[in-house]
């Protein structure tokens, strides 16, 4: 069970970090439609984080409630790069797509490593994450055209 708590808390931290980056990108987005998609994806990630926090609580642990300090540094770096770029939204989309893909891979890896009950709880979150992944894939294609 301790492995489940540790793994879930790591996923929570990564989810919080990515959610913050989505919110920052939504705030910086130049187009209202993009802003709406990024806000929706941030909300979906927040829901995943809440479910993970419940999983940690159910297993008797204390869930993380904050992200990492690195996320703040990464957000400022992406913001600086976007400010200097001709296509600012593209910079945000690329950064989000990278971090989102890494979170999805971490979830998939955790599912293979955790006991079945915990893995099942994570597996239920995959449709949300894959929906976000699809959004980023579609936005990434549009950003490159």
Tab-separated table of N, CA and C in Angstrom:
chain	number	residue	atom	x	y	z
A	1	UNK	N	0.816	-1.195	0.000
A	1	UNK	CA	0.000	0.000	0.000
A	1	UNK	C	0.863	1.264	0.000
A	2	UNK	N	2.002	1.193	0.669
A	2	UNK	CA	2.882	2.353	0.708
A	2	UNK	C	3.348	2.728	-0.696
A	3	UNK	N	3.607	1.708	-1.537
A	3	UNK	CA	4.000	1.987	-2.922
A	3	UNK	C	2.882	2.702	-3.664
A	4	UNK	N	1.641	2.301	-3.385
A	4	UNK	CA	0.494	2.949	-4.014
A	4	UNK	C	0.441	4.415	-3.613
A	5	UNK	N	0.597	4.694	-2.346
A	5	UNK	CA	0.568	6.084	-1.864
A	5	UNK	C	1.681	6.902	-2.495
A	6	UNK	N	2.880	6.333	-2.509
A	6	UNK	CA	4.025	7.050	-3.076
A	6	UNK	C	3.809	7.326	-4.560
A	7	UNK	N	3.392	6.300	-5.282
A	7	UNK	CA	3.162	6.455	-6.720
A	7	UNK	C	2.058	7.469	-6.986
A	8	UNK	N	0.953	7.346	-6.272
A	8	UNK	CA	-0.156	8.294	-6.465
A	8	UNK	C	0.271	9.714	-6.112
A	9	UNK	N	1.025	9.876	-5.043
A	9	UNK	CA	1.484	11.225	-4.676
A	9	UNK	C	2.421	11.806	-5.731
A	10	UNK	N	3.215	10.964	-6.355
A	10	UNK	CA	4.064	11.449	-7.449
A	10	UNK	C	3.209	11.887	-8.637
A	11	UNK	N	2.188	11.106	-8.942
A	11	UNK	CA	1.275	11.476	-10.027
A	11	UNK	C	0.486	12.736	-9.684
A	12	UNK	N	0.102	12.876	-8.426
A	12	UNK	CA	-0.603	14.087	-7.978
A	12	UNK	C	0.278	15.308	-8.204
A	13	UNK	N	1.528	15.227	-7.767
A	13	UNK	CA	2.451	16.359	-7.941
A	13	UNK	C	2.580	16.731	-9.404
A	14	UNK	N	2.778	15.731	-10.250
A	14	UNK	CA	2.917	15.997	-11.694
A	14	UNK	C	1.621	16.576	-12.265
A	15	UNK	N	0.489	16.055	-11.808
A	15	UNK	CA	-0.800	16.562	-12.265
A	15	UNK	C	-1.030	18.007	-11.852
A	16	UNK	N	-0.683	18.336	-10.619
A	16	UNK	CA	-0.812	19.719	-10.145
A	16	UNK	C	0.097	20.633	-10.950
A	17	UNK	N	1.319	20.194	-11.182
A	17	UNK	CA	2.261	20.988	-11.976
A	17	UNK	C	1.703	21.273	-13.365
A	18	UNK	N	1.191	20.232	-14.007
A	18	UNK	CA	0.665	20.389	-15.364
A	18	UNK	C	-0.602	21.239	-15.365
A	19	UNK	N	-1.436	21.062	-14.379
A	19	UNK	CA	-2.656	21.865	-14.272
A	19	UNK	C	-2.306	23.351	-14.167
A	20	UNK	N	-1.307	23.665	-13.369
A	20	UNK	CA	-0.857	25.062	-13.251
A	20	UNK	C	-0.347	25.598	-14.584
A	21	UNK	N	0.389	24.761	-15.309
A	21	UNK	CA	0.913	25.186	-16.607
A	21	UNK	C	-0.239	25.420	-17.585
A	22	UNK	N	-1.246	24.558	-17.547
A	22	UNK	CA	-2.425	24.754	-18.403
A	22	UNK	C	-3.112	26.081	-18.068
A	23	UNK	N	-3.264	26.358	-16.802
A	23	UNK	CA	-3.935	27.606	-16.405
A	23	UNK	C	-3.117	28.825	-16.824
A	24	UNK	N	-1.822	28.719	-16.677
A	24	UNK	CA	-0.942	29.807	-17.105
A	24	UNK	C	-1.034	30.012	-18.610
A	25	UNK	N	-1.050	28.915	-19.357
A	25	UNK	CA	-1.163	28.994	-20.810
A	25	UNK	C	-2.515	29.567	-21.219
A	26	UNK	N	-3.572	29.160	-20.540
A	26	UNK	CA	-4.910	29.678	-20.852
A	26	UNK	C	-4.958	31.182	-20.625
A	27	UNK	N	-4.331	31.623	-19.562
A	27	UNK	CA	-4.295	33.060	-19.263
A	27	UNK	C	-3.533	33.825	-20.345
A	28	UNK	N	-2.480	33.213	-20.882
A	28	UNK	CA	-1.635	33.871	-21.875
A	28	UNK	C	-2.155	33.710	-23.306
A	29	UNK	N	-3.088	32.780	-23.516
A	29	UNK	CA	-3.546	32.470	-24.875
A	29	UNK	C	-4.160	33.698	-25.541
A	30	UNK	N	-3.817	33.863	-26.800
A	30	UNK	CA	-4.320	35.008	-27.550
A	30	UNK	C	-5.718	34.800	-28.109
A	31	UNK	N	-6.084	33.556	-28.361
A	31	UNK	CA	-7.370	33.264	-28.988
A	31	UNK	C	-8.358	32.722	-27.951
A	32	UNK	N	-9.579	33.253	-27.925
A	32	UNK	CA	-10.572	32.800	-26.945
A	32	UNK	C	-10.885	31.304	-27.035
A	33	UNK	N	-10.931	30.735	-28.237
A	33	UNK	CA	-11.205	29.310	-28.385
A	33	UNK	C	-10.118	28.458	-27.760
A	34	UNK	N	-8.870	28.845	-27.969
A	34	UNK	CA	-7.747	28.130	-27.359
A	34	UNK	C	-7.809	28.252	-25.841
A	35	UNK	N	-8.111	29.435	-25.380
A	35	UNK	CA	-8.230	29.672	-23.938
A	35	UNK	C	-9.280	28.730	-23.335
A	36	UNK	N	-10.407	28.569	-24.025
A	36	UNK	CA	-11.473	27.695	-23.539
A	36	UNK	C	-11.020	26.231	-23.480
A	37	UNK	N	-10.335	25.773	-24.530
A	37	UNK	CA	-9.848	24.385	-24.546
A	37	UNK	C	-8.849	24.167	-23.416
A	38	UNK	N	-7.935	25.097	-23.233
A	38	UNK	CA	-6.925	24.949	-22.175
A	38	UNK	C	-7.567	24.979	-20.794
A	39	UNK	N	-8.582	25.819	-20.610
A	39	UNK	CA	-9.312	25.848	-19.333
A	39	UNK	C	-10.007	24.519	-19.073
A	40	UNK	N	-10.643	23.963	-20.105
A	40	UNK	CA	-11.326	22.665	-19.963
A	40	UNK	C	-10.334	21.563	-19.611
A	41	UNK	N	-9.182	21.573	-20.269
A	41	UNK	CA	-8.171	20.563	-19.969
A	41	UNK	C	-7.626	20.729	-18.551
A	42	UNK	N	-7.474	21.964	-18.099
A	42	UNK	CA	-7.035	22.205	-16.718
A	42	UNK	C	-8.065	21.647	-15.735
A	43	UNK	N	-9.334	21.841	-16.030
A	43	UNK	CA	-10.386	21.311	-15.159
A	43	UNK	C	-10.379	19.788	-15.149
A	44	UNK	N	-10.168	19.175	-16.311
A	44	UNK	CA	-10.102	17.714	-16.380
A	44	UNK	C	-8.915	17.196	-15.568
A	45	UNK	N	-7.785	17.866	-15.668
A	45	UNK	CA	-6.608	17.462	-14.876
A	45	UNK	C	-6.867	17.637	-13.387
A	46	UNK	N	-7.528	18.722	-13.020
A	46	UNK	CA	-7.851	18.949	-11.610
A	46	UNK	C	-8.735	17.818	-11.080
A	47	UNK	N	-9.666	17.341	-11.896
A	47	UNK	CA	-10.522	16.225	-11.490
A	47	UNK	C	-9.706	14.946	-11.302
A	48	UNK	N	-8.735	14.717	-12.173
A	48	UNK	CA	-7.852	13.552	-12.030
A	48	UNK	C	-7.076	13.655	-10.723
A	49	UNK	N	-6.568	14.837	-10.433
A	49	UNK	CA	-5.801	15.047	-9.196
A	49	UNK	C	-6.673	14.755	-7.973
A	50	UNK	N	-7.898	15.233	-7.978
A	50	UNK	CA	-8.807	14.987	-6.848
A	50	UNK	C	-9.042	13.489	-6.667
A	51	UNK	N	-9.244	12.774	-7.762
A	51	UNK	CA	-9.443	11.319	-7.668
A	51	UNK	C	-8.205	10.629	-7.096
A	52	UNK	N	-7.032	11.070	-7.524
A	52	UNK	CA	-5.797	10.494	-6.980
A	52	UNK	C	-5.655	10.803	-5.493
A	53	UNK	N	-6.010	12.005	-5.107
A	53	UNK	CA	-5.947	12.361	-3.688
A	53	UNK	C	-6.882	11.476	-2.861
A	54	UNK	N	-8.064	11.188	-3.396
A	54	UNK	CA	-8.987	10.275	-2.707
A	54	UNK	C	-8.396	8.872	-2.598
A	55	UNK	N	-7.715	8.433	-3.645
A	55	UNK	CA	-7.070	7.119	-3.633
A	55	UNK	C	-6.038	7.044	-2.509
A	56	UNK	N	-5.246	8.087	-2.348
A	56	UNK	CA	-4.248	8.106	-1.275
A	56	UNK	C	-4.938	8.102	0.083
A	57	UNK	N	-5.994	8.882	0.229
A	57	UNK	CA	-6.740	8.906	1.499
A	57	UNK	C	-7.345	7.544	1.812
A	58	UNK	N	-7.923	6.880	0.796
A	58	UNK	CA	-8.521	5.546	0.997
A	58	UNK	C	-7.481	4.533	1.463
A	59	UNK	N	-6.246	4.724	1.040
A	59	UNK	CA	-5.196	3.784	1.436
A	59	UNK	C	-4.546	4.183	2.759
A	60	UNK	N	-5.108	5.207	3.424
A	60	UNK	CA	-4.613	5.603	4.739
A	60	UNK	C	-3.475	6.602	4.721
A	61	UNK	N	-3.195	7.174	3.579
A	61	UNK	CA	-2.095	8.125	3.469
A	61	UNK	C	-2.560	9.567	3.443
A	62	UNK	N	-1.607	10.447	3.369
A	62	UNK	CA	-1.873	11.874	3.261
A	62	UNK	C	-1.520	12.306	1.839
A	63	UNK	N	-2.518	12.747	1.092
A	63	UNK	CA	-2.247	13.124	-0.297
A	63	UNK	C	-1.513	14.453	-0.402
A	64	UNK	N	-0.732	14.565	-1.431
A	64	UNK	CA	-0.078	15.847	-1.735
A	64	UNK	C	-1.148	16.851	-2.124
A	65	UNK	N	-0.879	18.086	-1.790
A	65	UNK	CA	-1.809	19.159	-2.157
A	65	UNK	C	-1.108	20.261	-2.929
A	66	UNK	N	0.168	20.060	-3.209
A	66	UNK	CA	0.904	21.069	-3.964
A	66	UNK	C	1.829	20.396	-4.965
A	67	UNK	N	2.235	21.186	-5.931
A	67	UNK	CA	3.144	20.701	-6.959
A	67	UNK	C	4.584	20.903	-6.534
A	68	UNK	N	5.449	20.933	-7.506
A	68	UNK	CA	6.877	21.088	-7.242
A	68	UNK	C	7.314	22.526	-7.524
A	69	UNK	N	8.425	22.901	-6.946
A	69	UNK	CA	8.982	24.231	-7.207
A	69	UNK	C	9.453	24.328	-8.658
A	70	UNK	N	9.825	23.183	-9.219
A	70	UNK	CA	10.293	23.173	-10.607
A	70	UNK	C	9.208	23.651	-11.576
A	71	UNK	N	7.962	23.387	-11.228
A	71	UNK	CA	6.857	23.785	-12.106
A	71	UNK	C	6.794	25.301	-12.255
A	72	UNK	N	7.043	26.017	-11.181
A	72	UNK	CA	7.062	27.478	-11.262
A	72	UNK	C	8.179	27.977	-12.161
A	73	UNK	N	9.338	27.361	-12.038
A	73	UNK	CA	10.474	27.727	-12.881
A	73	UNK	C	10.166	27.400	-14.343
A	74	UNK	N	9.603	26.222	-14.570
A	74	UNK	CA	9.257	25.827	-15.943
A	74	UNK	C	8.229	26.784	-16.527
A	75	UNK	N	7.225	27.142	-15.750
A	75	UNK	CA	6.207	28.076	-16.225
A	75	UNK	C	6.798	29.416	-16.620
A	76	UNK	N	7.713	29.934	-15.803
A	76	UNK	CA	8.356	31.210	-16.137
A	76	UNK	C	9.226	31.085	-17.377
A	77	UNK	N	9.908	29.961	-17.520
A	77	UNK	CA	10.743	29.732	-18.701
A	77	UNK	C	9.886	29.691	-19.968
A	78	UNK	N	8.793	28.936	-19.938
A	78	UNK	CA	7.912	28.848	-21.105
A	78	UNK	C	7.320	30.220	-21.402
A	79	UNK	N	6.935	30.933	-20.363
A	79	UNK	CA	6.383	32.280	-20.552
A	79	UNK	C	7.397	33.202	-21.225
A	80	UNK	N	8.644	33.118	-20.823
A	80	UNK	CA	9.698	33.933	-21.428
A	80	UNK	C	9.912	33.546	-22.886
A	81	UNK	N	9.949	32.245	-23.152
A	81	UNK	CA	10.128	31.793	-24.535
A	81	UNK	C	8.940	32.212	-25.396
A	82	UNK	N	7.743	32.112	-24.848
A	82	UNK	CA	6.542	32.500	-25.604
A	82	UNK	C	6.547	33.993	-25.891
A	83	UNK	N	6.977	34.768	-24.924
A	83	UNK	CA	7.011	36.222	-25.101
A	83	UNK	C	7.955	36.621	-26.231
A	84	UNK	N	9.037	35.844	-26.387
A	84	UNK	CA	10.029	36.154	-27.414
A	84	UNK	C	9.673	35.565	-28.778
A	85	UNK	N	8.677	34.691	-28.825
A	85	UNK	CA	8.339	33.984	-30.071
A	85	UNK	C	7.312	34.749	-30.893
A	86	UNK	N	7.367	34.540	-32.191
A	86	UNK	CA	6.383	35.148	-33.088
A	86	UNK	C	5.015	34.480	-32.899
A	87	UNK	N	5.028	33.161	-32.687
A	87	UNK	CA	3.773	32.413	-32.492
A	87	UNK	C	3.719	31.933	-31.042
A	88	UNK	N	3.294	32.803	-30.167
A	88	UNK	CA	3.322	32.538	-28.724
A	88	UNK	C	2.506	31.324	-28.322
A	89	UNK	N	1.321	31.193	-28.896
A	89	UNK	CA	0.476	30.059	-28.527
A	89	UNK	C	1.149	28.736	-28.859
A	90	UNK	N	1.917	28.691	-29.924
A	90	UNK	CA	2.616	27.462	-30.318
A	90	UNK	C	3.623	27.028	-29.263
A	91	UNK	N	4.289	27.981	-28.654
A	91	UNK	CA	5.264	27.662	-27.598
A	91	UNK	C	4.548	27.009	-26.419
A	92	UNK	N	3.426	27.598	-26.025
A	92	UNK	CA	2.646	27.025	-24.916
A	92	UNK	C	2.162	25.627	-25.268
A	93	UNK	N	1.642	25.461	-26.467
A	93	UNK	CA	1.098	24.167	-26.876
A	93	UNK	C	2.189	23.100	-26.869
A	94	UNK	N	3.366	23.422	-27.390
A	94	UNK	CA	4.471	22.446	-27.390
A	94	UNK	C	4.851	22.051	-25.966
A	95	UNK	N	4.962	23.022	-25.078
A	95	UNK	CA	5.329	22.734	-23.689
A	95	UNK	C	4.260	21.872	-23.012
A	96	UNK	N	3.006	22.229	-23.221
A	96	UNK	CA	1.912	21.452	-22.633
A	96	UNK	C	1.893	20.036	-23.191
A	97	UNK	N	2.087	19.902	-24.491
A	97	UNK	CA	2.065	18.581	-25.119
A	97	UNK	C	3.168	17.691	-24.562
A	98	UNK	N	4.359	18.249	-24.363
A	98	UNK	CA	5.469	17.479	-23.796
A	98	UNK	C	5.130	16.996	-22.393
A	99	UNK	N	4.684	17.912	-21.547
A	99	UNK	CA	4.397	17.564	-20.159
A	99	UNK	C	3.198	16.633	-20.047
A	100	UNK	N	2.211	16.834	-20.897
A	100	UNK	CA	1.024	15.983	-20.892
A	100	UNK	C	1.391	14.566	-21.301
A	101	UNK	N	2.207	14.422	-22.337
A	101	UNK	CA	2.639	13.097	-22.784
A	101	UNK	C	3.438	12.394	-21.689
A	102	UNK	N	4.269	13.143	-20.973
A	102	UNK	CA	5.053	12.557	-19.875
A	102	UNK	C	4.133	12.093	-18.739
A	103	UNK	N	3.097	12.856	-18.438
A	103	UNK	CA	2.149	12.451	-17.398
A	103	UNK	C	1.395	11.195	-17.825
A	104	UNK	N	0.958	11.143	-19.060
A	104	UNK	CA	0.253	9.964	-19.565
A	104	UNK	C	1.154	8.728	-19.481
A	105	UNK	N	2.409	8.869	-19.876
A	105	UNK	CA	3.355	7.741	-19.775
A	105	UNK	C	3.546	7.312	-18.319
A	106	UNK	N	3.625	8.275	-17.408
A	106	UNK	CA	3.788	7.952	-15.986
A	106	UNK	C	2.571	7.188	-15.462
A	107	UNK	N	1.382	7.583	-15.895
A	107	UNK	CA	0.171	6.859	-15.513
A	107	UNK	C	0.214	5.434	-16.040
A	108	UNK	N	0.523	5.293	-17.301
A	108	UNK	CA	0.557	3.964	-17.919
A	108	UNK	C	1.600	3.075	-17.246
A	109	UNK	N	2.738	3.632	-16.894
A	109	UNK	CA	3.785	2.876	-16.195
A	109	UNK	C	3.297	2.468	-14.801
A	110	UNK	N	2.644	3.395	-14.098
A	110	UNK	CA	2.145	3.101	-12.753
A	110	UNK	C	1.108	1.980	-12.791
A	111	UNK	N	0.272	1.981	-13.815
A	111	UNK	CA	-0.753	0.949	-13.941
A	111	UNK	C	-0.125	-0.436	-14.031
A	112	UNK	N	0.999	-0.541	-14.707
A	112	UNK	CA	1.660	-1.848	-14.838
A	112	UNK	C	2.394	-2.263	-13.568
A	113	UNK	N	2.714	-1.298	-12.696
A	113	UNK	CA	3.532	-1.593	-11.524
A	113	UNK	C	2.745	-1.744	-10.228
A	114	UNK	N	1.519	-1.215	-10.173
A	114	UNK	CA	0.755	-1.221	-8.927
A	114	UNK	C	-0.113	-2.466	-8.806
A	115	UNK	N	-0.534	-2.770	-7.564
A	115	UNK	CA	-1.493	-3.867	-7.376
A	115	UNK	C	-2.778	-3.579	-8.164
A	116	UNK	N	-3.498	-4.637	-8.517
A	116	UNK	CA	-4.646	-4.519	-9.413
A	116	UNK	C	-5.691	-3.511	-8.949
A	117	UNK	N	-6.020	-3.482	-7.674
A	117	UNK	CA	-7.056	-2.547	-7.202
A	117	UNK	C	-6.649	-1.098	-7.458
A	118	UNK	N	-5.426	-0.764	-7.106
A	118	UNK	CA	-4.936	0.600	-7.337
A	118	UNK	C	-4.788	0.877	-8.825
A	119	UNK	N	-4.291	-0.108	-9.559
A	119	UNK	CA	-4.134	0.060	-11.009
A	119	UNK	C	-5.493	0.302	-11.653
A	120	UNK	N	-6.510	-0.382	-11.170
A	120	UNK	CA	-7.858	-0.185	-11.699
A	120	UNK	C	-8.352	1.225	-11.472
A	121	UNK	N	-8.049	1.771	-10.310
A	121	UNK	CA	-8.439	3.154	-10.020
A	121	UNK	C	-7.731	4.133	-10.953
A	122	UNK	N	-6.475	3.875	-11.234
A	122	UNK	CA	-5.736	4.719	-12.180
A	122	UNK	C	-6.255	4.528	-13.597
A	123	UNK	N	-6.562	3.297	-13.933
A	123	UNK	CA	-7.056	2.987	-15.279
A	123	UNK	C	-8.337	3.765	-15.586
A	124	UNK	N	-9.161	3.997	-14.580
A	124	UNK	CA	-10.402	4.762	-14.784
A	124	UNK	C	-10.123	6.221	-15.150
A	125	UNK	N	-8.937	6.709	-14.859
A	125	UNK	CA	-8.583	8.093	-15.176
A	125	UNK	C	-8.018	8.231	-16.597
A	126	UNK	N	-7.651	7.122	-17.192
A	126	UNK	CA	-7.025	7.168	-18.523
A	126	UNK	C	-7.884	7.847	-19.593
A	127	UNK	N	-9.197	7.628	-19.638
A	127	UNK	CA	-9.978	8.327	-20.676
A	127	UNK	C	-9.850	9.851	-20.593
A	128	UNK	N	-9.842	10.395	-19.393
A	128	UNK	CA	-9.651	11.847	-19.250
A	128	UNK	C	-8.296	12.267	-19.786
A	129	UNK	N	-7.264	11.524	-19.378
A	129	UNK	CA	-5.912	11.875	-19.822
A	129	UNK	C	-5.753	11.702	-21.324
A	130	UNK	N	-6.357	10.680	-21.857
A	130	UNK	CA	-6.267	10.474	-23.310
A	130	UNK	C	-7.043	11.548	-24.062
A	131	UNK	N	-8.138	12.038	-23.486
A	131	UNK	CA	-8.869	13.150	-24.091
A	131	UNK	C	-8.012	14.406	-24.144
A	132	UNK	N	-7.299	14.667	-23.077
A	132	UNK	CA	-6.382	15.809	-23.041
A	132	UNK	C	-5.263	15.596	-24.057
A	133	UNK	N	-4.769	14.368	-24.122
A	133	UNK	CA	-3.716	14.037	-25.075
A	133	UNK	C	-4.193	14.304	-26.507
A	134	UNK	N	-5.412	13.918	-26.799
A	134	UNK	CA	-5.970	14.154	-28.123
A	134	UNK	C	-6.091	15.653	-28.404
A	135	UNK	N	-6.536	16.416	-27.410
A	135	UNK	CA	-6.599	17.881	-27.568
A	135	UNK	C	-5.223	18.438	-27.918
A	136	UNK	N	-4.204	18.019	-27.179
A	136	UNK	CA	-2.855	18.540	-27.409
A	136	UNK	C	-2.338	18.094	-28.769
A	137	UNK	N	-2.647	16.873	-29.166
A	137	UNK	CA	-2.223	16.395	-30.476
A	137	UNK	C	-2.873	17.249	-31.579
A	138	UNK	N	-4.160	17.504	-31.443
A	138	UNK	CA	-4.864	18.318	-32.437
A	138	UNK	C	-4.376	19.762	-32.432
A	139	UNK	N	-4.179	20.320	-31.245
A	139	UNK	CA	-3.675	21.694	-31.150
A	139	UNK	C	-2.252	21.783	-31.677
A	140	UNK	N	-1.448	20.774	-31.394
A	140	UNK	CA	-0.069	20.759	-31.879
A	140	UNK	C	-0.012	20.736	-33.387
A	141	UNK	N	-0.892	19.972	-34.013
A	141	UNK	CA	-0.954	19.941	-35.470
A	141	UNK	C	-1.385	21.278	-36.035
A	142	UNK	N	-2.334	21.907	-35.382
A	142	UNK	CA	-2.794	23.226	-35.848
A	142	UNK	C	-1.733	24.289	-35.632
A	143	UNK	N	-0.956	24.148	-34.567
A	143	UNK	CA	0.080	25.146	-34.260
A	143	UNK	C	1.227	25.087	-35.256
A	144	UNK	N	1.438	23.911	-35.852
A	144	UNK	CA	2.543	23.785	-36.821
A	144	UNK	C	2.145	24.156	-38.239
A	145	UNK	N	0.847	24.320	-38.469
A	145	UNK	CA	0.427	24.635	-39.840
A	145	UNK	C	0.371	26.109	-40.094
